[in-house]
mmCIF file with all atom_site columns, C-alpha atoms in Angstrom:
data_model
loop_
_atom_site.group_PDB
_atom_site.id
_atom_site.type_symbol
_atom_site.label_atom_id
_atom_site.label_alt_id
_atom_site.label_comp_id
_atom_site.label_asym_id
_atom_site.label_entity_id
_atom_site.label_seq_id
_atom_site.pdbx_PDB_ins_code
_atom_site.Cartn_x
_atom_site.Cartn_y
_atom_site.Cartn_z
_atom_site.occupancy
_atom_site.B_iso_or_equiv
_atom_site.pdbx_formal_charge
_atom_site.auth_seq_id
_atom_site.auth_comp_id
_atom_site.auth_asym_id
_atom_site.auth_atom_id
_atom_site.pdbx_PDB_model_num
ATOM 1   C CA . UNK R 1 1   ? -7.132  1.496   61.219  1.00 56.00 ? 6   UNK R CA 1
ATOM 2   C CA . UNK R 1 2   ? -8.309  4.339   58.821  1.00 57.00 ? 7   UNK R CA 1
ATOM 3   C CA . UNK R 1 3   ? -11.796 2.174   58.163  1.00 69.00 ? 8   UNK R CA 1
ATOM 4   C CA . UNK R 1 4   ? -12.612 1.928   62.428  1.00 72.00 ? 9   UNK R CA 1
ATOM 5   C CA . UNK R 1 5   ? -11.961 5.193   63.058  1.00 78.00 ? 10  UNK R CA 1
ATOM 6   C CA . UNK R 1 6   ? -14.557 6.415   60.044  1.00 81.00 ? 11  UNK R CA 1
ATOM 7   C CA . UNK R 1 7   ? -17.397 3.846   61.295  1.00 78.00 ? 12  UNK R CA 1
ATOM 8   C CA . UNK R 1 8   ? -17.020 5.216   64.857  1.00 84.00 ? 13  UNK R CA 1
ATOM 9   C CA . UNK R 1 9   ? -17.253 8.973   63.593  1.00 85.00 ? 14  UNK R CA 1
ATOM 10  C CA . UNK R 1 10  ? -20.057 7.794   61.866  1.00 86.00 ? 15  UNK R CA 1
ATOM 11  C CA . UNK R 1 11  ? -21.899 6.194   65.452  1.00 84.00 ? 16  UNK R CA 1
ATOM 12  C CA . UNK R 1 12  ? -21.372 9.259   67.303  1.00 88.00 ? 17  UNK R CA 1
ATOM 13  C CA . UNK R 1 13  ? -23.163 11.430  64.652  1.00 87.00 ? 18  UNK R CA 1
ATOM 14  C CA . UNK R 1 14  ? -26.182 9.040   65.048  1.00 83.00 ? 19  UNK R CA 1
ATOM 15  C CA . UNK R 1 15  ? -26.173 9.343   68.000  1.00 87.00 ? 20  UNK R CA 1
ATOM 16  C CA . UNK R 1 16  ? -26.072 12.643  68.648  1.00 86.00 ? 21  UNK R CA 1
ATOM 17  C CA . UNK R 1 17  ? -28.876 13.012  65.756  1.00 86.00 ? 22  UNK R CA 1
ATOM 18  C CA . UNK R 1 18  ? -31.296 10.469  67.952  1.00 84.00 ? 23  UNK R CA 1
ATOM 19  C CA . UNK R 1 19  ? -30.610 12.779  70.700  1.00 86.00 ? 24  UNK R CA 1
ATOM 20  C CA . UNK R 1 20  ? -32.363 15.602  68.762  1.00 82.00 ? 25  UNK R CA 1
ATOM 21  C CA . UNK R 1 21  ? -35.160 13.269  66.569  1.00 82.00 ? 26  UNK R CA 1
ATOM 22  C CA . UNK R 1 22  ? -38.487 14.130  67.537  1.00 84.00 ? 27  UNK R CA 1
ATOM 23  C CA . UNK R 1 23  ? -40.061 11.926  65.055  1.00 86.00 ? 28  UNK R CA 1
ATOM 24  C CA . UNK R 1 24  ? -40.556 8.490   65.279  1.00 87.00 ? 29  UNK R CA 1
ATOM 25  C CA . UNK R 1 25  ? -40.420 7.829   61.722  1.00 86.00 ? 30  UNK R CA 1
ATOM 26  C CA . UNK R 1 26  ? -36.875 9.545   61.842  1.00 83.00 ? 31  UNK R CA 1
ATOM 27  C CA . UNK R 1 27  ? -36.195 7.961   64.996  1.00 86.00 ? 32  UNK R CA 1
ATOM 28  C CA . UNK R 1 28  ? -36.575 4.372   63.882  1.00 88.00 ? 33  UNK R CA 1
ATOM 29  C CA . UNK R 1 29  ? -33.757 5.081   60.597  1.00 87.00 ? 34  UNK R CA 1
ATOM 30  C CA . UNK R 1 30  ? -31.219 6.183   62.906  1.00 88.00 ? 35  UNK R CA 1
ATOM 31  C CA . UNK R 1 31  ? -31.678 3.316   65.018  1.00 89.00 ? 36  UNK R CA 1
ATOM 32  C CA . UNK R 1 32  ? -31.873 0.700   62.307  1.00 89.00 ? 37  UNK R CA 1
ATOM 33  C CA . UNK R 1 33  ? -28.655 2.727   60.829  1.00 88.00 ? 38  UNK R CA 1
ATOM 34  C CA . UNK R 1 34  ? -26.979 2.573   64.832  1.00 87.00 ? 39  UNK R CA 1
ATOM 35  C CA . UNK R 1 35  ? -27.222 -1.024  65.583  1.00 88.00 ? 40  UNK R CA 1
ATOM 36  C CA . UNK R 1 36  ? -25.960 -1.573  61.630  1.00 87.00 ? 41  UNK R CA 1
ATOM 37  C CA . UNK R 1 37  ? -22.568 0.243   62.473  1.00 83.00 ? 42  UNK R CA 1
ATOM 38  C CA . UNK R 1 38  ? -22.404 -0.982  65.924  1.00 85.00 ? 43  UNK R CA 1
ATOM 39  C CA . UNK R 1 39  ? -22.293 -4.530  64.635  1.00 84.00 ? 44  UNK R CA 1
ATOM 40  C CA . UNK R 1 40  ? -19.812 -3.396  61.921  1.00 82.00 ? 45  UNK R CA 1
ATOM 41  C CA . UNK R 1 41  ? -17.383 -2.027  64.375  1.00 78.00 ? 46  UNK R CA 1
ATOM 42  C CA . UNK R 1 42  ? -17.904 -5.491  66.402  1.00 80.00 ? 47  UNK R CA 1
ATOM 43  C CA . UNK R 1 43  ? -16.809 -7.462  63.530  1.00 78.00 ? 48  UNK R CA 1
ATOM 44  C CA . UNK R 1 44  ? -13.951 -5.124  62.212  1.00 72.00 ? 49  UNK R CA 1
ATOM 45  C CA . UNK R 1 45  ? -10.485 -7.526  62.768  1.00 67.00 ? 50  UNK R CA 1
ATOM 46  C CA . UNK R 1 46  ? -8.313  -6.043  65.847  1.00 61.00 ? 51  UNK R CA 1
ATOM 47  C CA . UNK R 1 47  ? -5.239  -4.654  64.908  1.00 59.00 ? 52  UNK R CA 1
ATOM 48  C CA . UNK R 1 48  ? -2.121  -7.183  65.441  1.00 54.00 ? 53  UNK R CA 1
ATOM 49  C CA . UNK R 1 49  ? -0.625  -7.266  68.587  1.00 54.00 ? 54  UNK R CA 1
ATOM 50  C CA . UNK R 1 50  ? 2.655   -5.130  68.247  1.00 50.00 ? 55  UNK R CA 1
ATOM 51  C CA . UNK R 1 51  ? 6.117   -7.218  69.236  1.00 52.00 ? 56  UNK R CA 1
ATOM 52  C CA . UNK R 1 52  ? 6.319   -6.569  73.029  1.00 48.00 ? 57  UNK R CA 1
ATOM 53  C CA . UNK R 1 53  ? 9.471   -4.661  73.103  1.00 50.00 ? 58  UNK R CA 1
ATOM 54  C CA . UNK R 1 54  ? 8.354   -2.504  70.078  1.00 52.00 ? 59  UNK R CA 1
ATOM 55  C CA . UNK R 1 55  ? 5.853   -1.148  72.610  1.00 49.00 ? 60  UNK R CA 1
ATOM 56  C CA . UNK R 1 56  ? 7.413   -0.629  75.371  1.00 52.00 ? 61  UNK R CA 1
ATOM 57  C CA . UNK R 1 57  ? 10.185  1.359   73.303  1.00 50.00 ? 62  UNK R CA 1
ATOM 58  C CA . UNK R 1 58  ? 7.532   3.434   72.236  1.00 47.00 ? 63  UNK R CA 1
ATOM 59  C CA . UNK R 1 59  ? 5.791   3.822   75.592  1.00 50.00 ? 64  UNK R CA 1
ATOM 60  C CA . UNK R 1 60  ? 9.198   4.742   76.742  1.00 53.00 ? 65  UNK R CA 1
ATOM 61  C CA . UNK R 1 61  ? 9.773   8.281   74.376  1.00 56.00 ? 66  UNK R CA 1
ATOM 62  C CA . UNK R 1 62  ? 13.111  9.683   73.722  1.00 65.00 ? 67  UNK R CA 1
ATOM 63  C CA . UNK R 1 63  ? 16.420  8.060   72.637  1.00 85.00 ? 68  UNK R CA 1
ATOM 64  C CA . UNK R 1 64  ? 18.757  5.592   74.450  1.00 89.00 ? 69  UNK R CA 1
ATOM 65  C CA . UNK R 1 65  ? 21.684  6.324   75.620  1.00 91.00 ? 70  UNK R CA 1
ATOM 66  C CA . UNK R 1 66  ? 24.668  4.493   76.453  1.00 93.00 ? 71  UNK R CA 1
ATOM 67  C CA . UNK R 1 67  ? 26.335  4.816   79.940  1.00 91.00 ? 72  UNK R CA 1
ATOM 68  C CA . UNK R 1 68  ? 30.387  4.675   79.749  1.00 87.00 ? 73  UNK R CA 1
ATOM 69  C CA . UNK R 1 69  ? 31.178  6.221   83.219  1.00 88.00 ? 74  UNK R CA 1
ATOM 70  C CA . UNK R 1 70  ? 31.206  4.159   85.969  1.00 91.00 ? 75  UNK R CA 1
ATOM 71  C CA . UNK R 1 71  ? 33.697  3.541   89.766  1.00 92.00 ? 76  UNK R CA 1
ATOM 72  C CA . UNK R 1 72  ? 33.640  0.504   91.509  1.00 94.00 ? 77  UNK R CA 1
ATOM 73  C CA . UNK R 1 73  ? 34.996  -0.911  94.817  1.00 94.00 ? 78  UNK R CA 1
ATOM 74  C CA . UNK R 1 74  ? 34.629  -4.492  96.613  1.00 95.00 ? 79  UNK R CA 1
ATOM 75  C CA . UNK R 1 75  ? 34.237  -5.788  99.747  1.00 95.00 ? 80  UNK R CA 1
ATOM 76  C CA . UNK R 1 76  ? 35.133  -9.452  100.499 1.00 94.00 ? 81  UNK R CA 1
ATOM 77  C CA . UNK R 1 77  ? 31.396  -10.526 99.650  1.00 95.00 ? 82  UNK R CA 1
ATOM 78  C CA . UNK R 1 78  ? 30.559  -7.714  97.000  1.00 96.00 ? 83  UNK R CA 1
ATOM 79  C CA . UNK R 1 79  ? 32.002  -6.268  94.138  1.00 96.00 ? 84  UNK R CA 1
ATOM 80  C CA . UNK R 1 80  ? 29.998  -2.179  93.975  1.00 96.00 ? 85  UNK R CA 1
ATOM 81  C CA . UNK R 1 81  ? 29.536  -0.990  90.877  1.00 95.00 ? 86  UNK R CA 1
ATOM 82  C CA . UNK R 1 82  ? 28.443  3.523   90.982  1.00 96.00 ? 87  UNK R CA 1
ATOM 83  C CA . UNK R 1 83  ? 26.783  4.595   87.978  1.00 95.00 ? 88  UNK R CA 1
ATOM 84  C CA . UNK R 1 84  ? 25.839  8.266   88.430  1.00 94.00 ? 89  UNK R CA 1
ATOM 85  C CA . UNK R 1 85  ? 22.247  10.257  86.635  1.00 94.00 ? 90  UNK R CA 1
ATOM 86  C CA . UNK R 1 86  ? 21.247  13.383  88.020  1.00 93.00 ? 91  UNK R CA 1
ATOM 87  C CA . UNK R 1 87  ? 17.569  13.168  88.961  1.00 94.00 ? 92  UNK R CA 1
ATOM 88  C CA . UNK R 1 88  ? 17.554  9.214   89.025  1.00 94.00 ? 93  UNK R CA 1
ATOM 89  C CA . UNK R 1 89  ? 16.045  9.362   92.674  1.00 94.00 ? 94  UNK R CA 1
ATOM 90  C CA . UNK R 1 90  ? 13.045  10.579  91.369  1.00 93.00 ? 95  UNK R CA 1
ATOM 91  C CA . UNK R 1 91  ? 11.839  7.838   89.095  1.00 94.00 ? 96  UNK R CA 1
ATOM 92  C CA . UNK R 1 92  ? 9.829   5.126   90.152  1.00 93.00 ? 97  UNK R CA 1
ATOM 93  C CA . UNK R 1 93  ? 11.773  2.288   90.880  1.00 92.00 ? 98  UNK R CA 1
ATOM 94  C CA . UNK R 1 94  ? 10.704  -0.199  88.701  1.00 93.00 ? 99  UNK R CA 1
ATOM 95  C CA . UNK R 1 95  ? 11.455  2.640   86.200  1.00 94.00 ? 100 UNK R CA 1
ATOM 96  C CA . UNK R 1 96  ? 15.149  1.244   86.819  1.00 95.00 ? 101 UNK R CA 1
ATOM 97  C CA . UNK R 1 97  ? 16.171  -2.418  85.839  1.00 95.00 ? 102 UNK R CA 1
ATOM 98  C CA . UNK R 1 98  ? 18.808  -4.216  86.254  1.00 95.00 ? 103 UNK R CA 1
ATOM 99  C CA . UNK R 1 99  ? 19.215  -8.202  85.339  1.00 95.00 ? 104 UNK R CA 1
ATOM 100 C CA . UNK R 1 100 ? 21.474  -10.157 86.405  1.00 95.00 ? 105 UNK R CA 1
ATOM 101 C CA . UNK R 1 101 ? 23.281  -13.660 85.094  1.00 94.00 ? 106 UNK R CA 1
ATOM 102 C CA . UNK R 1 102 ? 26.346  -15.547 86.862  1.00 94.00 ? 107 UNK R CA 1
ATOM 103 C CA . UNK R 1 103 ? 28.671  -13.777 84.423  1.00 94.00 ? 108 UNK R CA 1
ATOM 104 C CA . UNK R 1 104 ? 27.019  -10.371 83.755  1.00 94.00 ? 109 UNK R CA 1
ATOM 105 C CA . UNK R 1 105 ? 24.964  -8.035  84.677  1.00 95.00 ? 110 UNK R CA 1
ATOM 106 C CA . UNK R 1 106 ? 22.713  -5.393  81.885  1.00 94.00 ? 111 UNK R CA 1
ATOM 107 C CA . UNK R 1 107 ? 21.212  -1.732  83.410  1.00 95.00 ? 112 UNK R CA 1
ATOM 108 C CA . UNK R 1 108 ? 18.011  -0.597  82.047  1.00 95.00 ? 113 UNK R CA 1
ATOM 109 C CA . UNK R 1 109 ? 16.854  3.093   83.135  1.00 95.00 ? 114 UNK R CA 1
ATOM 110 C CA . UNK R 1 110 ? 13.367  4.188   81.705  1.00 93.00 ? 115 UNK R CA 1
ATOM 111 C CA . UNK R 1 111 ? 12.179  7.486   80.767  1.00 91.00 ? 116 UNK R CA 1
ATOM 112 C CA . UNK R 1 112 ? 14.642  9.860   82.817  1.00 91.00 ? 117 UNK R CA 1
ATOM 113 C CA . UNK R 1 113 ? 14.466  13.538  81.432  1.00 88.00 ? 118 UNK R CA 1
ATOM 114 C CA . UNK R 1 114 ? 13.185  11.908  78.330  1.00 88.00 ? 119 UNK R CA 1
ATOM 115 C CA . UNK R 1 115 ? 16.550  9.301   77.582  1.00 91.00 ? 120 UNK R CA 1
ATOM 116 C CA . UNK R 1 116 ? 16.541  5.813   78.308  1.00 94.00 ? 121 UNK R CA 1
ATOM 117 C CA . UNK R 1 117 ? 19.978  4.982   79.511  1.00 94.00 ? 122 UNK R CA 1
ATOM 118 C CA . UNK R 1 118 ? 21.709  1.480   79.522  1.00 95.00 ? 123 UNK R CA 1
ATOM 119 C CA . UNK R 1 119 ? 25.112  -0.276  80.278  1.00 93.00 ? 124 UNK R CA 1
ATOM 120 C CA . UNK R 1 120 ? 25.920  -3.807  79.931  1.00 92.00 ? 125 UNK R CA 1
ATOM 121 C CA . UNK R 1 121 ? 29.141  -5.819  82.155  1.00 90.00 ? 126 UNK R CA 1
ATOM 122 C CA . UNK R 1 122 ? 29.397  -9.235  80.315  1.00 90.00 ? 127 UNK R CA 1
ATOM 123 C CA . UNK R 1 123 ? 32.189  -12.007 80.736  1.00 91.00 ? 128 UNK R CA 1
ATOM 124 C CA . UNK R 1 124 ? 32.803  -10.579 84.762  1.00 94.00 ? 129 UNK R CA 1
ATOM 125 C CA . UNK R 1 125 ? 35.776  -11.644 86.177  1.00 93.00 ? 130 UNK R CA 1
ATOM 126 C CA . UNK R 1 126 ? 34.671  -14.037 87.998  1.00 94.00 ? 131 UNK R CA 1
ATOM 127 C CA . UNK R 1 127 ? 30.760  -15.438 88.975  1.00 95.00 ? 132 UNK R CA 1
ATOM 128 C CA . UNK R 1 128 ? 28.388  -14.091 90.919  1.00 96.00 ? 133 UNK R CA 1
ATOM 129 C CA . UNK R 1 129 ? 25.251  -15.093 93.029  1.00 95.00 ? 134 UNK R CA 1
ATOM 130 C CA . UNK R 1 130 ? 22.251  -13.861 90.856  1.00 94.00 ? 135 UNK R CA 1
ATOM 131 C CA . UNK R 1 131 ? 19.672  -14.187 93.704  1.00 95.00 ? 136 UNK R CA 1
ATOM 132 C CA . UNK R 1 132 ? 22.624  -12.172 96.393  1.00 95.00 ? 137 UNK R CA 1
ATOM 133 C CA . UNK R 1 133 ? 22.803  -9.363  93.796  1.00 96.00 ? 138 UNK R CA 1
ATOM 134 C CA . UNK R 1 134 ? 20.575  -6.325  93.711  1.00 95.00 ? 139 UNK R CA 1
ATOM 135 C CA . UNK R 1 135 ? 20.963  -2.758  92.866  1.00 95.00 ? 140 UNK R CA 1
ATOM 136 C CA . UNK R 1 136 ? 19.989  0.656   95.368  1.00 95.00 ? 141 UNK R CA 1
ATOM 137 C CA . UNK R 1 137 ? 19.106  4.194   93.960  1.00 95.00 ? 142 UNK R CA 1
ATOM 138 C CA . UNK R 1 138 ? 20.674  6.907   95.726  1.00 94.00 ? 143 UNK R CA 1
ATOM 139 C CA . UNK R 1 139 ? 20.182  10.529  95.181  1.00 94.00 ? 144 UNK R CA 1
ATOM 140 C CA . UNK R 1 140 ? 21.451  11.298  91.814  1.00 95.00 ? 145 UNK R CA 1
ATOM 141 C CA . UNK R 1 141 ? 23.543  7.701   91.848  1.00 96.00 ? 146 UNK R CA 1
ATOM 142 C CA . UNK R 1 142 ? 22.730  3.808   90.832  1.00 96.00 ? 147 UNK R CA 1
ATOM 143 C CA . UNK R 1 143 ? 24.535  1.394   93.356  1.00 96.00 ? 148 UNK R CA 1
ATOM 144 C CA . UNK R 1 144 ? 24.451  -1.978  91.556  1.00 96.00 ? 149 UNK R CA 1
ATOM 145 C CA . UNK R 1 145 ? 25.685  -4.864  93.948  1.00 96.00 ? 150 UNK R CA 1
ATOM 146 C CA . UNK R 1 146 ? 27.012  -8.104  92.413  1.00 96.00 ? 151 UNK R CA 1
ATOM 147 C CA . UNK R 1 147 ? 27.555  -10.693 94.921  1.00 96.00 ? 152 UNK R CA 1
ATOM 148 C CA . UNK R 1 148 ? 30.846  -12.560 95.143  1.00 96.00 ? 153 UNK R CA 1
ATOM 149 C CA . UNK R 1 149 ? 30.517  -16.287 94.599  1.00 95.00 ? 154 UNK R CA 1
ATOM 150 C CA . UNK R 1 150 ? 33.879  -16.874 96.541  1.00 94.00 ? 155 UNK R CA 1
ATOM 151 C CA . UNK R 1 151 ? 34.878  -14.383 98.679  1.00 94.00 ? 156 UNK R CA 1
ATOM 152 C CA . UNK R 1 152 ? 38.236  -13.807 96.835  1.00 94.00 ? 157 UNK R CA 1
ATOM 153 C CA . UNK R 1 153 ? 39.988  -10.315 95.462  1.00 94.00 ? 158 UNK R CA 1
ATOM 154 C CA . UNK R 1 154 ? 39.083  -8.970  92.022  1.00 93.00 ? 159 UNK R CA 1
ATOM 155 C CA . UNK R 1 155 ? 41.980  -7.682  90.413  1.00 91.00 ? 160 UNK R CA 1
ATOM 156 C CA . UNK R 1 156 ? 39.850  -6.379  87.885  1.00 91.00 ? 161 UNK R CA 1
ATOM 157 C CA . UNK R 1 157 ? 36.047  -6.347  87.025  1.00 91.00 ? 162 UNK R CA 1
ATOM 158 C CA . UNK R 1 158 ? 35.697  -8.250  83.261  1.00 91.00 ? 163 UNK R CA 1
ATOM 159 C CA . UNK R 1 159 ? 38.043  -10.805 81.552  1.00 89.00 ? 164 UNK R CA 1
ATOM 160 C CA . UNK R 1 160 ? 38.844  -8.663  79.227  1.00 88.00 ? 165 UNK R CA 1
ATOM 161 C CA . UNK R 1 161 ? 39.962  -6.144  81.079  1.00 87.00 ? 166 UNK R CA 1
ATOM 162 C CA . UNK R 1 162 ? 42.287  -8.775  82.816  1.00 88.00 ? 167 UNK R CA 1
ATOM 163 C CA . UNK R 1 163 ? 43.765  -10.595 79.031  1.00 87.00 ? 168 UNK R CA 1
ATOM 164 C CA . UNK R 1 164 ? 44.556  -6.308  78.452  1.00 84.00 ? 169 UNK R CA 1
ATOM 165 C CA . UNK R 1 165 ? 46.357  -5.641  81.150  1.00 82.00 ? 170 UNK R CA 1
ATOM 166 C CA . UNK R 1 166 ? 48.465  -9.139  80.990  1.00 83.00 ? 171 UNK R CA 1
ATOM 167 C CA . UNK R 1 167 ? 49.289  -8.303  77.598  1.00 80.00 ? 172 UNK R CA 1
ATOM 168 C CA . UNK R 1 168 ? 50.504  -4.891  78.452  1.00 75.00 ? 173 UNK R CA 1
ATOM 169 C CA . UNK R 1 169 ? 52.743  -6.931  81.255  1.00 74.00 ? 174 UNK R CA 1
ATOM 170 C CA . UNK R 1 170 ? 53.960  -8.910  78.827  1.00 72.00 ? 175 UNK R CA 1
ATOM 171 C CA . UNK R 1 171 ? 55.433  -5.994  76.459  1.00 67.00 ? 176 UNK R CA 1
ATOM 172 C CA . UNK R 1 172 ? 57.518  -4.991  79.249  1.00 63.00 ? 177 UNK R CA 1
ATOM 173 C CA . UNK R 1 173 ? 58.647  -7.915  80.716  1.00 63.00 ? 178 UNK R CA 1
ATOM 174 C CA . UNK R 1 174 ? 61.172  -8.124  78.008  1.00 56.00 ? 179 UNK R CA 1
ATOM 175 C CA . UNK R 1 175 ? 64.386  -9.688  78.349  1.00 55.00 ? 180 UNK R CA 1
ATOM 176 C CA . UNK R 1 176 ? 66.056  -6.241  77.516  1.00 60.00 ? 181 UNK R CA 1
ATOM 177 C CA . UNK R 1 177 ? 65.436  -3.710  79.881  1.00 58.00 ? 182 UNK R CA 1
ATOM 178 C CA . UNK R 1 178 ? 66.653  -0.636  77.957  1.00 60.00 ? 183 UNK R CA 1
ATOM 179 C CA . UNK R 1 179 ? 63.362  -2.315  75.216  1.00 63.00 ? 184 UNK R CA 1
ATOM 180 C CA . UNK R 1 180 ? 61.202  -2.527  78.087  1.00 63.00 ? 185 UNK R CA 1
ATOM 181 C CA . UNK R 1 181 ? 61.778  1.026   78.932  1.00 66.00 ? 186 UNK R CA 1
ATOM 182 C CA . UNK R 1 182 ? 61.420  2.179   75.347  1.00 69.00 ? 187 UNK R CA 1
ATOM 183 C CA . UNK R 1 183 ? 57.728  0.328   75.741  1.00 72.00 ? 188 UNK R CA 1
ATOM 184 C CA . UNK R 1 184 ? 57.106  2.558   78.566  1.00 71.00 ? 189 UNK R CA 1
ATOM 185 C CA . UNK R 1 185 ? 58.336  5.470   77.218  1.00 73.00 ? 190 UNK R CA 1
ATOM 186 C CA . UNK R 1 186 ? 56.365  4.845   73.667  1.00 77.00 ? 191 UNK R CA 1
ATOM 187 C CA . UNK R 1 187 ? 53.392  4.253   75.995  1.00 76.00 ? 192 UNK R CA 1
ATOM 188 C CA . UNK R 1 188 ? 53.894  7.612   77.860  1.00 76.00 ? 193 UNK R CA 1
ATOM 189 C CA . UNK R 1 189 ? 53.952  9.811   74.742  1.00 77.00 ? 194 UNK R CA 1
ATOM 190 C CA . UNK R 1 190 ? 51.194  8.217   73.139  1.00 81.00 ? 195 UNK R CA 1
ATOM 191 C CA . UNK R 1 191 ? 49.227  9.317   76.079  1.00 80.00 ? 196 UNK R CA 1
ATOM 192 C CA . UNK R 1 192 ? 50.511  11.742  77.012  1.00 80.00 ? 197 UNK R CA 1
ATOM 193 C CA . UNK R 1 193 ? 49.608  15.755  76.400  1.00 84.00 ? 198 UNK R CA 1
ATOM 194 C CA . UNK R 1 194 ? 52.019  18.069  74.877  1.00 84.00 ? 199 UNK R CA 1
ATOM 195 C CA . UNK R 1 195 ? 53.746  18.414  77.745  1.00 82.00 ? 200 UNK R CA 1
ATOM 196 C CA . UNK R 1 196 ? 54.560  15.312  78.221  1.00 78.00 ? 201 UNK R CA 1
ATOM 197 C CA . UNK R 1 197 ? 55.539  15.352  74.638  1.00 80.00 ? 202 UNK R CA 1
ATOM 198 C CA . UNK R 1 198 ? 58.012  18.151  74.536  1.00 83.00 ? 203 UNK R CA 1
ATOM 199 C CA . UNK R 1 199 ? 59.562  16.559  77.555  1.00 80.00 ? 204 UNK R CA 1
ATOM 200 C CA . UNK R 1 200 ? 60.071  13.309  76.349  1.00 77.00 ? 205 UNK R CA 1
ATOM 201 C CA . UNK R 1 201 ? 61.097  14.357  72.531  1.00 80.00 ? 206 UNK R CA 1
ATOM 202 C CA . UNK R 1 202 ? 63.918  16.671  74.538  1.00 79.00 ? 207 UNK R CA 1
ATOM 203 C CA . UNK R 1 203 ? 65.184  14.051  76.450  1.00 77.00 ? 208 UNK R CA 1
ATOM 204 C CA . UNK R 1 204 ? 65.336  11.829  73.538  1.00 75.00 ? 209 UNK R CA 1
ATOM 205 C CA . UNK R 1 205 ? 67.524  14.451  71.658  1.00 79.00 ? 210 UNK R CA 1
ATOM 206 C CA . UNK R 1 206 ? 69.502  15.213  74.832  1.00 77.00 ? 211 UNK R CA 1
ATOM 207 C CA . UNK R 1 207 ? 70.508  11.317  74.965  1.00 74.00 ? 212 UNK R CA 1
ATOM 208 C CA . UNK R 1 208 ? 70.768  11.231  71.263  1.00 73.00 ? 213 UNK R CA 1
ATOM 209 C CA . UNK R 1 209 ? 73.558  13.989  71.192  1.00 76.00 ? 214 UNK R CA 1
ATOM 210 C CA . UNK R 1 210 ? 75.067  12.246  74.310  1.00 71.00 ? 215 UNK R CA 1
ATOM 211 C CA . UNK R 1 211 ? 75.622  9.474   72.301  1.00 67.00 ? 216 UNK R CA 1
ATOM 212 C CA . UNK R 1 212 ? 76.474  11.418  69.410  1.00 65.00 ? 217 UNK R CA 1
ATOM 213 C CA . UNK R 1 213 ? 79.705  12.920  71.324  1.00 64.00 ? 218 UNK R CA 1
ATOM 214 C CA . UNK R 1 214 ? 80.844  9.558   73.032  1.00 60.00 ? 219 UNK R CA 1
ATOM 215 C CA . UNK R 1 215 ? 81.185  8.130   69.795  1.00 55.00 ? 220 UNK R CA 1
ATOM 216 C CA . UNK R 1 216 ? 83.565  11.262  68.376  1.00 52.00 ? 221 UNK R CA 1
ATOM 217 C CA . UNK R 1 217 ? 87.372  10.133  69.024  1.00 53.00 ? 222 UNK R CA 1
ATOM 218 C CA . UNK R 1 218 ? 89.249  12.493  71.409  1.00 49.00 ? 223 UNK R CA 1
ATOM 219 C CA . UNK R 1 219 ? 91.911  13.225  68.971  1.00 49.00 ? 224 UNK R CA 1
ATOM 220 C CA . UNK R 1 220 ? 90.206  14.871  65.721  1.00 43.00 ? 225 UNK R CA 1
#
């Protein structure tokens, strides 16, 4: 507060002025006048307490960032989840955070080059051992290790990538195969590059004049 830091200005210049005082006339003022703004700066009301993670934001500098790049692997007891930073073998460890629940998992990484980087997994596939799970930092990577509760194959790593990819199953599972192909194909240009695009528009003319012909009688 404004009010503190004036009162303690004000002690140090007494101070420094008793240092100097040769007379005890003098002397005895700026003492009276010391232990008066001591015991005002005793009784001034501490500032509030700021909310926990308010600090620590602010202890941490910089801007967050959030991480979208990730591989993963398994094993039968682990699924491996490779996160890379440049640099990240150089922070202190407990610079890098990662906790843990039976369906998810959140990264915290403090104060690298000035960024604060995190990534969040929830609704995981399946569950995993909290206390089995643990991360490693290796040069310029984070290894974070969720262990399996059932050693069983992950087809994928979240739920929702799972209800995705059924529902993409299901839109070409049709009943009509020349419908399921158009799926694939629609699914190929949308995603494709242009390339891909001139390709598949030519072929689509190609089959379109195809069709065009068979249907002209032989006899006109």
């Amino acid at each position: 507060p404004l009010f503190l830091n004036q009162l303690q200005k004000d002690l140090e210049e007494v101070k420094e002025l008793l240092t100097n005082a040769t007379r005890k006339r003098v002397r005895d003022v700026l003492v009276a006048e010391k232990q008066k703004l001591e015991l005002e700066i005793k009784n001034q009301p501490l500032p509030k307490p700021k909310d926990v993670a308010e600090e620590e934001k602010s202890s941490l500098g910089g801007y967050t960032v959030k991480i979208n790049n990730y591989g993963w692997d398994q094993s039968d007891k682990f699924v491996k989840i490779y996160i890379s930073l440049n640099g990240v073998q150089k922070l202190p460890a407990e610079n890098v955070q990662v906790n843990f629940t039976e369906r998810s998992f959140d990264l915290l990484v403090k104060n690298l080059n000035g960024k604060n980087y995190t990534m969040t997994f929830n609704n995981l596939l399946k569950p995993i051992s909290v206390e089995g799970s643990s991360r490693k930092i290796k040069t310029d990577m984070i290894l974070v290790m969720c262990k399996k509760k059932r050693e069983e194959k992950w087809d994928c790593l979240t739920q929702v990538e799972k209800e995705s990819k059924e529902k993409e199953k299901a839109a070409y599972d049709t009943a009509d195969p020349s419908e399921g192909l158009m799926n694939i194909l629609k699914k190929m240009y949308a995603e494709g590059d242009d390339e891909m695009k001139r390709t598949i528009n030519k072929a689509w003319v190609e089959s379109r004049e195809k069709q065009y012909k068979g249907d002209i009688p032989m006899d006109i």
